[in-house]
Amino acid sequence: MSATPSPSGPVGPLLSVRDLGVTFRTPDGDVRAVDGVSFDLAEGRTLGIVGESGSGKSVTAKALMNLLPSYADVEGTITFDGRDVRALATARERHFWGVELTMVFQDPMTSLNPVKRIGEQIAECLRVHLGRSRRDASAAALDLLERVGIPEPRKRLRQYPHELSGGLRQRVVIAMALACGPRLLIADEPTTALDVTVQKHILDLLDDLRRERGMSMVLITHDLGVVKGRADDVMVMYGGRTMEHAASGPLFTAMRHPYTSALLETIPRIDAAAHARLVPIAGRPPNPSELGPWCPFAPRCGSRVEACTVEAPPLVDDGTGHRSACFAPLGAGEA
Amino acid sequence: MTEQLPPDRHPRQQRDAHLHVQDIESQTSVQGGYEAMLGGLSFDDSRGRRLGVTFWCAIGWMGLVLVAAVAAPWLPLADPDQTGFGGRLDPPSGDAWFGTDGNGRDVFSRTVWGARISLVVGFVAIVMGMAFGGTLGILAGYFRGTVDRLASFLMFALLAFPGLVLALLFIASLGPSLTVVSLTLGILAIAPVGRLARAATLLYAEREFVQAARVLGAGHGRIIVRELLPNVLVPMSGLALLGMAITVVAEGGLAFLGLSVADGFSWGKLIVMGAAPRTLRDGPWVAMFPIGAMFLTVLALNYAGDRLRWYLDVRELAFER
Amino acid sequence: MAGSGDAHLRDPGAFDDVVLRVENLVQEFPAGGTVGRLAGRRAVVHAVSDVSLDVRRGETLGVVGESGCGKSTTARAIVQMPRPTSGRVLLGPGTDDEVDLAATGGSALREVRPRLQMIFQDPISSLNPRRSVRDIVGEGLAVWSSASDGPHQEARVDEVLRAVGIDPAVAATRRAHQFSGGQCQRISIARAVVLDPEVLICDEPVSALDVSVQAQILNLLEDMKDRYGLTLVFISHDLSVVRNVSDRVAVMYLGKLCEVGDADAIYERPAHPYTRALLASAPEPAPSVDPSEAAVGDEVPSPIDPPSGCRFRTRCPRAVERCAVEEPVLRAVGDDHHVACHFPSLWPSS
Ligand SMILES: Nc1ncnc2c1ncn2[C@@H]1O[C@H](COP(=O)(O)OP(=O)(O)OP(=O)(O)O)[C@@H](O)[C@H]1O
Ligand SMILES: Nc1ncnc2c1ncn2[C@@H]1O[C@H](COP(=O)(O)OP(=O)(O)OP(=O)(O)O)[C@@H](O)[C@H]1O
Ligand code: SF4
Ligand SMILES: [Mg+2]
Ligand SMILES: [Mg+2]
């Protein structure tokens, strides 16, 4: 894929990913989960990664966090603040995972130890990574809980994860992620398991924290609506590849990829009339074992042309940083 | 989206992996290409599931033992009770393959005949365990409530009662006949099998397909037979082999206590007789060959059972993520 | 919300086509937890407290609410699995074949079951992994038929399978795991409609599916409604999905109804603070509310010990003392628009 930098802010990118590829070597054959993903993320910005189930969003995130299992082959380069993170060898060098670069998962229980009090868990994080004293750490833990909007933080410090509701747990996880003052936070479907009212609070909280601390954020979701108005840039993935990547405005107003448009149209709208006929995308979400050197969306695409089934379209930049990978982009006819 | 991908370029034909092109595409075109794209492929059912050579070796061994045991009377074997077939404690030779015992009887012939009783005991016991334990467990897991409390009480009582004491009680009072020994071991098998069946049933009875059957108006009998039995008992057939292995060994244990079948002999009894100190010193083969036969059979049962359980375990996800 | 009352039920005199009416449904479970039991307290989960609903023929009633508010419990109580603690579930009220499911048992209950079918959330768990898909779809007919109508049955199964977009020939040999999630949900729909039910209860039928597949299933449900004249009770936590399918909407909170009425009224003129909070919290808030109205606390009280008076009062921005003392009862605020709140948003009647 072309390695054209994506839209980015005035400063150089904090995170820069080039031709990231991930192949799982499983007993049932190789699974190409991510293929040629490149993007830049500038300091203080939010990148939304959107796509259906199996499109490779989580694998991309895990590759950034170095969390992939050993049977995964990773290619490409990941540069964080000028350092090639995949080349880092020593434990000391790798220290920045969890400190400068942290992640929040969909299920808060995956990040929480069920048999340890909330307070201890946050404090431990601070002591291990930042070498704070015990007393310091627990004071900081209290501050953090307050900051993420947990009511009665003092009481919560002594509680166990199962005593909290899903929304509170996710706030605790966010508090832990923030404990070390990360520069980049990757949130993988942080609200998918939560109720709408809670979802909104958590997303707003993440937004506030990002602004307040000047963090960068990668917000992964399958819901375009979540990303709309929250992310500065949006990358749409399908079958492990980038379909379209642009600043949020142009992506929603002048989308070029048929998949982006199909994804947007397939979602029922809260302000539409009852019984409005939906526009489904035929078929089912991508399965990486059936991908090949053609456009992954071709079997389901309404604007497919001959070329789509022969080779994969390159990701082209239109000059404004709006990148899309399609042989028959939308709006091409009118131009 | 009606036209299909050019055939020579069909995505899935270029890969030799486990995915097939199922011809659903042409068959499902009820509503044109729209349906064609609806998952036109599926995994081969046997994908990644091979029972393997070792499994078939185990089955082969079990088959051999079974055939030998059943056909023993017609096989050109020495009479197992014929003393003086050879000398006292002759080592294995061309005539007496496994040697002879202290009374000059042919150990090979005795090992083959011994399989008859060992296998009958093992088989009867586990069939009883599966039949009664399985039924009890499924009823308990499906109906819950009072039925469950009763069945569980029964199973707990059986489990709590020391198996050995129970065996002593029965065999001492009813006499050590083949029937009594088999039934005693069968009763001991009920509780463990029942607990497992109950646990599996509890799991499946909660599932939506069972609820869906109730909503359709299916009666309890139908639900148990059509929805639960296949899911609970099929995986348990692997377990039956494991259970049989356990009972074969248990019967050997009883033999050591002098509680095994009085007339006739099983592997257990042969081992006990061969394990007398003098015999063991002068003719270790008398014990070793029945031990070997039992060991191999138990190993084969265990392995085959385990493998079978894994093989029959149902896959429910078309596309694992 | 804590709304009880049945002002929203439609007068059987004026509407003779109500096919399902649920009256004062209550479902309570003994609360687990050894501590409570040891202490001798008999704690009770008030999963559904006094909910009344009705559905007219051909109508789709959307039931919306957050996790744990009792949507599934209501659905299950309607199909008597388990039987509700109290309340009536009337099929065909006012007609000759009126039955109160909650007062029926044994084979009488089994016999009316085909009139009321259900679709579940998890498409994979809904299908027996050891039976062929065709067998699964034909099960309803097999339960209720005599041997003589075999060919007729086969034709019916084929017809329904085709209607949901599954090839009957393929279904004969395949089992559920060989189909994708969306196809499994199609199969569940086929199984439910094969008996020609009067009412189809869908408990989050698309929540486990990807958005693109979700649209296929929603469209399919609409088609099936037209084709087989179905009446739907459609449960979902997704406001946009409910908007798309419903003629009438009921909003639930902590086991009670907050607001019931015509779908347009609920979405365009939401009156209950909770409905408004939901609509404002959606990723793209509904235009009828201000996004700031999403600011209701996170903490849902426990159904073991629900708040007195209005159950929403602990999160409600408008709550006053009266809300803790007096339970609001559903009352009309517009044409087919009922709210259980002491201080609803009132709209100039259009
Ligand atoms: N550990 C693994 N081993 C083998 N394959 C894997 C592994 N993890 C992920 N995959 C495959 O990689 C593909 C991409 O997975 P990924 O988890 O990134 O999807 P996603 O976009 O996050 O989807 P979702 O919305 O369901 O979370 C999946 O189809 C999955 O089958
Ligand atoms: N069998 C049961 N025993 C005890 N409590 C139960 C039982 N079933 C449900 N509940 C409780 O009743 C309440 C309502 O549950 P229900 O499953 O109906 O919610 P729901 O609205 O369907 O939520 P969701 O969106 O998560 O499916 C919950 O608090 C739940 O814990
Ligand atoms: S205003 Fe009072 S009655 Fe109305 S929802 Fe709020 S708390 Fe309930
Ligand atoms: Mg993911
Ligand atoms: Mg539910």
PDB file of C-alpha atoms in Angstrom, chain B residues 112-277:
ATOM      1  CA  VAL B 112      -7.820 -65.304  26.769  1.00  0.00           C
ATOM      2  CA  TRP B 113     -10.522 -66.975  28.848  1.00  0.00           C
ATOM      3  CA  GLY B 114      -9.986 -64.474  31.640  1.00  0.00           C
ATOM      4  CA  ALA B 115     -10.887 -61.674  29.248  1.00  0.00           C
ATOM      5  CA  ARG B 116     -14.413 -63.069  29.053  1.00  0.00           C
ATOM      6  CA  ILE B 117     -15.283 -62.366  32.651  1.00  0.00           C
ATOM      7  CA  SER B 118     -13.349 -59.098  32.850  1.00  0.00           C
ATOM      8  CA  LEU B 119     -15.104 -57.728  29.785  1.00  0.00           C
ATOM      9  CA  VAL B 120     -18.548 -58.933  30.804  1.00  0.00           C
ATOM     10  CA  VAL B 121     -18.181 -57.325  34.222  1.00  0.00           C
ATOM     11  CA  GLY B 122     -16.881 -54.098  32.708  1.00  0.00           C
ATOM     12  CA  PHE B 123     -19.575 -53.981  30.051  1.00  0.00           C
ATOM     13  CA  VAL B 124     -22.544 -54.850  32.236  1.00  0.00           C
ATOM     14  CA  ALA B 125     -21.455 -52.419  34.913  1.00  0.00           C
ATOM     15  CA  ILE B 126     -21.046 -49.466  32.606  1.00  0.00           C
ATOM     16  CA  VAL B 127     -24.231 -50.171  30.672  1.00  0.00           C
ATOM     17  CA  MET B 128     -26.049 -50.211  33.975  1.00  0.00           C
ATOM     18  CA  GLY B 129     -24.356 -47.032  35.059  1.00  0.00           C
ATOM     19  CA  MET B 130     -25.227 -45.292  31.794  1.00  0.00           C
ATOM     20  CA  ALA B 131     -28.792 -46.525  31.758  1.00  0.00           C
ATOM     21  CA  PHE B 132     -29.721 -45.746  35.345  1.00  0.00           C
ATOM     22  CA  GLY B 133     -27.266 -42.961  36.066  1.00  0.00           C
ATOM     23  CA  GLY B 134     -27.881 -41.328  32.699  1.00  0.00           C
ATOM     24  CA  THR B 135     -31.643 -41.418  33.100  1.00  0.00           C
ATOM     25  CA  LEU B 136     -31.499 -40.151  36.651  1.00  0.00           C
ATOM     26  CA  GLY B 137     -29.098 -37.379  35.723  1.00  0.00           C
ATOM     27  CA  ILE B 138     -31.092 -36.202  32.736  1.00  0.00           C
ATOM     28  CA  LEU B 139     -34.356 -36.187  34.661  1.00  0.00           C
ATOM     29  CA  ALA B 140     -32.731 -34.334  37.545  1.00  0.00           C
ATOM     30  CA  GLY B 141     -31.134 -31.766  35.258  1.00  0.00           C
ATOM     31  CA  TYR B 142     -34.241 -31.226  33.181  1.00  0.00           C
ATOM     32  CA  PHE B 143     -36.971 -31.096  35.795  1.00  0.00           C
ATOM     33  CA  ARG B 144     -34.871 -29.564  38.561  1.00  0.00           C
ATOM     34  CA  GLY B 145     -36.768 -28.905  41.783  1.00  0.00           C
ATOM     35  CA  THR B 146     -38.021 -31.911  43.696  1.00  0.00           C
ATOM     36  CA  VAL B 147     -36.932 -34.456  41.104  1.00  0.00           C
ATOM     37  CA  ASP B 148     -33.447 -33.020  41.239  1.00  0.00           C
ATOM     38  CA  ARG B 149     -33.358 -33.038  45.016  1.00  0.00           C
ATOM     39  CA  LEU B 150     -34.451 -36.665  45.150  1.00  0.00           C
ATOM     40  CA  ALA B 151     -32.092 -37.837  42.435  1.00  0.00           C
ATOM     41  CA  SER B 152     -29.196 -35.862  43.831  1.00  0.00           C
ATOM     42  CA  PHE B 153     -29.847 -37.253  47.295  1.00  0.00           C
ATOM     43  CA  LEU B 154     -29.785 -40.744  45.890  1.00  0.00           C
ATOM     44  CA  MET B 155     -26.570 -40.112  44.009  1.00  0.00           C
ATOM     45  CA  PHE B 156     -24.909 -38.443  46.954  1.00  0.00           C
ATOM     46  CA  ALA B 157     -25.903 -41.327  49.185  1.00  0.00           C
ATOM     47  CA  LEU B 158     -24.346 -43.727  46.704  1.00  0.00           C
ATOM     48  CA  LEU B 159     -21.220 -41.641  46.470  1.00  0.00           C
ATOM     49  CA  ALA B 160     -20.929 -41.220  50.200  1.00  0.00           C
ATOM     50  CA  PHE B 161     -21.278 -44.932  50.832  1.00  0.00           C
ATOM     51  CA  PRO B 162     -17.804 -46.444  50.640  1.00  0.00           C
ATOM     52  CA  GLY B 163     -17.782 -48.502  47.456  1.00  0.00           C
ATOM     53  CA  LEU B 164     -15.774 -51.256  49.009  1.00  0.00           C
ATOM     54  CA  VAL B 165     -18.145 -51.686  51.911  1.00  0.00           C
ATOM     55  CA  LEU B 166     -21.047 -51.873  49.509  1.00  0.00           C
ATOM     56  CA  ALA B 167     -19.266 -54.483  47.428  1.00  0.00           C
ATOM     57  CA  LEU B 168     -18.408 -56.489  50.545  1.00  0.00           C
ATOM     58  CA  LEU B 169     -21.978 -56.289  51.723  1.00  0.00           C
ATOM     59  CA  PHE B 170     -23.501 -57.483  48.471  1.00  0.00           C
ATOM     60  CA  ILE B 171     -20.959 -60.101  47.582  1.00  0.00           C
ATOM     61  CA  ALA B 172     -20.714 -61.513  51.069  1.00  0.00           C
ATOM     62  CA  SER B 173     -24.476 -61.817  51.397  1.00  0.00           C
ATOM     63  CA  LEU B 174     -25.392 -62.791  47.834  1.00  0.00           C
ATOM     64  CA  GLY B 175     -22.369 -64.834  46.921  1.00  0.00           C
ATOM     65  CA  PRO B 176     -19.639 -63.999  44.430  1.00  0.00           C
ATOM     66  CA  SER B 177     -21.424 -64.899  41.211  1.00  0.00           C
ATOM     67  CA  LEU B 178     -20.781 -63.146  37.918  1.00  0.00           C
ATOM     68  CA  THR B 179     -24.188 -61.441  38.122  1.00  0.00           C
ATOM     69  CA  VAL B 180     -23.654 -60.133  41.612  1.00  0.00           C
ATOM     70  CA  VAL B 181     -20.172 -58.799  40.878  1.00  0.00           C
ATOM     71  CA  SER B 182     -21.350 -57.098  37.670  1.00  0.00           C
ATOM     72  CA  LEU B 183     -24.393 -55.580  39.289  1.00  0.00           C
ATOM     73  CA  THR B 184     -22.424 -54.375  42.290  1.00  0.00           C
ATOM     74  CA  LEU B 185     -19.959 -52.555  40.070  1.00  0.00           C
ATOM     75  CA  GLY B 186     -22.896 -51.321  37.993  1.00  0.00           C
ATOM     76  CA  ILE B 187     -24.517 -49.780  41.054  1.00  0.00           C
ATOM     77  CA  LEU B 188     -21.253 -48.099  41.911  1.00  0.00           C
ATOM     78  CA  ALA B 189     -21.127 -46.612  38.419  1.00  0.00           C
ATOM     79  CA  ILE B 190     -24.568 -45.016  38.680  1.00  0.00           C
ATOM     80  CA  ALA B 191     -23.657 -42.035  40.806  1.00  0.00           C
ATOM     81  CA  PRO B 192     -20.621 -40.726  38.911  1.00  0.00           C
ATOM     82  CA  VAL B 193     -22.347 -41.174  35.552  1.00  0.00           C
ATOM     83  CA  GLY B 194     -25.481 -39.572  36.965  1.00  0.00           C
ATOM     84  CA  ARG B 195     -23.633 -36.528  38.238  1.00  0.00           C
ATOM     85  CA  LEU B 196     -22.046 -35.994  34.846  1.00  0.00           C
ATOM     86  CA  ALA B 197     -25.303 -36.454  32.981  1.00  0.00           C
ATOM     87  CA  ARG B 198     -27.012 -34.041  35.336  1.00  0.00           C
ATOM     88  CA  ALA B 199     -24.344 -31.393  34.879  1.00  0.00           C
ATOM     89  CA  ALA B 200     -24.491 -31.682  31.098  1.00  0.00           C
ATOM     90  CA  THR B 201     -28.273 -31.570  31.122  1.00  0.00           C
ATOM     91  CA  LEU B 202     -28.360 -28.488  33.321  1.00  0.00           C
ATOM     92  CA  LEU B 203     -26.150 -26.793  30.791  1.00  0.00           C
ATOM     93  CA  TYR B 204     -28.279 -27.703  27.792  1.00  0.00           C
ATOM     94  CA  ALA B 205     -31.668 -27.303  29.454  1.00  0.00           C
ATOM     95  CA  GLU B 206     -30.900 -23.607  29.864  1.00  0.00           C
ATOM     96  CA  ARG B 207     -30.184 -23.208  26.199  1.00  0.00           C
ATOM     97  CA  GLU B 208     -32.578 -21.351  23.977  1.00  0.00           C
ATOM     98  CA  PHE B 209     -33.187 -24.282  21.678  1.00  0.00           C
ATOM     99  CA  VAL B 210     -34.758 -26.191  24.541  1.00  0.00           C
ATOM    100  CA  GLN B 211     -36.907 -23.194  25.385  1.00  0.00           C
ATOM    101  CA  ALA B 212     -37.820 -22.842  21.739  1.00  0.00           C
ATOM    102  CA  ALA B 213     -39.011 -26.441  21.732  1.00  0.00           C
ATOM    103  CA  ARG B 214     -41.203 -25.724  24.730  1.00  0.00           C
ATOM    104  CA  VAL B 215     -42.625 -22.658  23.067  1.00  0.00           C
ATOM    105  CA  LEU B 216     -43.485 -24.810  20.064  1.00  0.00           C
ATOM    106  CA  GLY B 217     -45.505 -26.956  22.426  1.00  0.00           C
ATOM    107  CA  ALA B 218     -43.262 -30.000  22.549  1.00  0.00           C
ATOM    108  CA  GLY B 219     -43.884 -32.172  25.615  1.00  0.00           C
ATOM    109  CA  HIS B 220     -41.268 -33.097  28.171  1.00  0.00           C
ATOM    110  CA  GLY B 221     -40.703 -36.547  26.711  1.00  0.00           C
ATOM    111  CA  ARG B 222     -40.111 -35.172  23.269  1.00  0.00           C
ATOM    112  CA  ILE B 223     -37.770 -32.496  24.524  1.00  0.00           C
ATOM    113  CA  ILE B 224     -35.746 -34.985  26.519  1.00  0.00           C
ATOM    114  CA  VAL B 225     -35.489 -37.428  23.651  1.00  0.00           C
ATOM    115  CA  ARG B 226     -35.013 -35.058  20.723  1.00  0.00           C
ATOM    116  CA  GLU B 227     -33.224 -32.087  22.214  1.00  0.00           C
ATOM    117  CA  LEU B 228     -31.356 -33.293  25.276  1.00  0.00           C
ATOM    118  CA  LEU B 229     -30.446 -36.937  24.747  1.00  0.00           C
ATOM    119  CA  PRO B 230     -28.363 -36.380  21.635  1.00  0.00           C
ATOM    120  CA  ASN B 231     -26.477 -33.570  23.313  1.00  0.00           C
ATOM    121  CA  VAL B 232     -25.947 -35.333  26.625  1.00  0.00           C
ATOM    122  CA  LEU B 233     -25.523 -38.989  25.730  1.00  0.00           C
ATOM    123  CA  VAL B 234     -23.472 -38.747  22.573  1.00  0.00           C
ATOM    124  CA  PRO B 235     -20.532 -37.126  24.311  1.00  0.00           C
ATOM    125  CA  MET B 236     -21.022 -39.599  27.150  1.00  0.00           C
ATOM    126  CA  SER B 237     -20.412 -42.563  24.886  1.00  0.00           C
ATOM    127  CA  GLY B 238     -16.748 -41.635  24.992  1.00  0.00           C
ATOM    128  CA  LEU B 239     -17.090 -41.603  28.727  1.00  0.00           C
ATOM    129  CA  ALA B 240     -18.543 -45.088  28.687  1.00  0.00           C
ATOM    130  CA  LEU B 241     -15.239 -46.429  27.411  1.00  0.00           C
ATOM    131  CA  LEU B 242     -13.402 -44.651  30.206  1.00  0.00           C
ATOM    132  CA  GLY B 243     -15.919 -46.055  32.687  1.00  0.00           C
ATOM    133  CA  MET B 244     -15.388 -49.539  31.351  1.00  0.00           C
ATOM    134  CA  ALA B 245     -11.667 -49.165  31.906  1.00  0.00           C
ATOM    135  CA  ILE B 246     -12.315 -48.161  35.485  1.00  0.00           C
ATOM    136  CA  THR B 247     -14.606 -51.126  36.159  1.00  0.00           C
ATOM    137  CA  VAL B 248     -12.161 -53.590  34.654  1.00  0.00           C
ATOM    138  CA  VAL B 249      -9.559 -52.318  37.099  1.00  0.00           C
ATOM    139  CA  ALA B 250     -12.073 -52.265  39.946  1.00  0.00           C
ATOM    140  CA  GLU B 251     -12.909 -55.899  39.333  1.00  0.00           C
ATOM    141  CA  GLY B 252      -9.184 -56.635  39.626  1.00  0.00           C
ATOM    142  CA  GLY B 253      -9.252 -54.853  42.967  1.00  0.00           C
ATOM    143  CA  LEU B 254     -12.126 -57.001  44.162  1.00  0.00           C
ATOM    144  CA  ALA B 255     -10.206 -60.085  43.116  1.00  0.00           C
ATOM    145  CA  PHE B 256      -7.396 -59.145  45.450  1.00  0.00           C
ATOM    146  CA  LEU B 257      -9.885 -59.133  48.292  1.00  0.00           C
ATOM    147  CA  GLY B 258     -11.133 -62.515  47.223  1.00  0.00           C
ATOM    148  CA  LEU B 259     -14.419 -60.991  46.254  1.00  0.00           C
ATOM    149  CA  SER B 260     -14.396 -61.694  42.556  1.00  0.00           C
ATOM    150  CA  VAL B 261     -16.354 -64.269  40.628  1.00  0.00           C
ATOM    151  CA  ALA B 262     -16.069 -67.635  42.394  1.00  0.00           C
ATOM    152  CA  ASP B 263     -16.336 -70.097  39.550  1.00  0.00           C
ATOM    153  CA  GLY B 264     -14.256 -69.112  36.608  1.00  0.00           C
ATOM    154  CA  PHE B 265     -11.524 -66.517  36.607  1.00  0.00           C
ATOM    155  CA  SER B 266     -11.001 -62.992  35.427  1.00  0.00           C
ATOM    156  CA  TRP B 267      -7.784 -61.144  34.688  1.00  0.00           C
ATOM    157  CA  GLY B 268      -7.903 -59.821  38.193  1.00  0.00           C
ATOM    158  CA  LYS B 269      -8.087 -63.277  39.646  1.00  0.00           C
ATOM    159  CA  LEU B 270      -5.266 -64.494  37.393  1.00  0.00           C
ATOM    160  CA  ILE B 271      -3.107 -61.638  38.568  1.00  0.00           C
ATOM    161  CA  VAL B 272      -3.881 -62.417  42.197  1.00  0.00           C
ATOM    162  CA  MET B 273      -2.965 -66.062  41.691  1.00  0.00           C
ATOM    163  CA  GLY B 274       0.210 -65.127  39.878  1.00  0.00           C
ATOM    164  CA  ALA B 275       1.095 -62.649  42.582  1.00  0.00           C
ATOM    165  CA  ALA B 276       1.710 -65.238  45.297  1.00  0.00           C
ATOM    166  CA  PRO B 277       5.300 -64.606  46.436  1.00  0.00           C
TER     167      PRO B 277
END
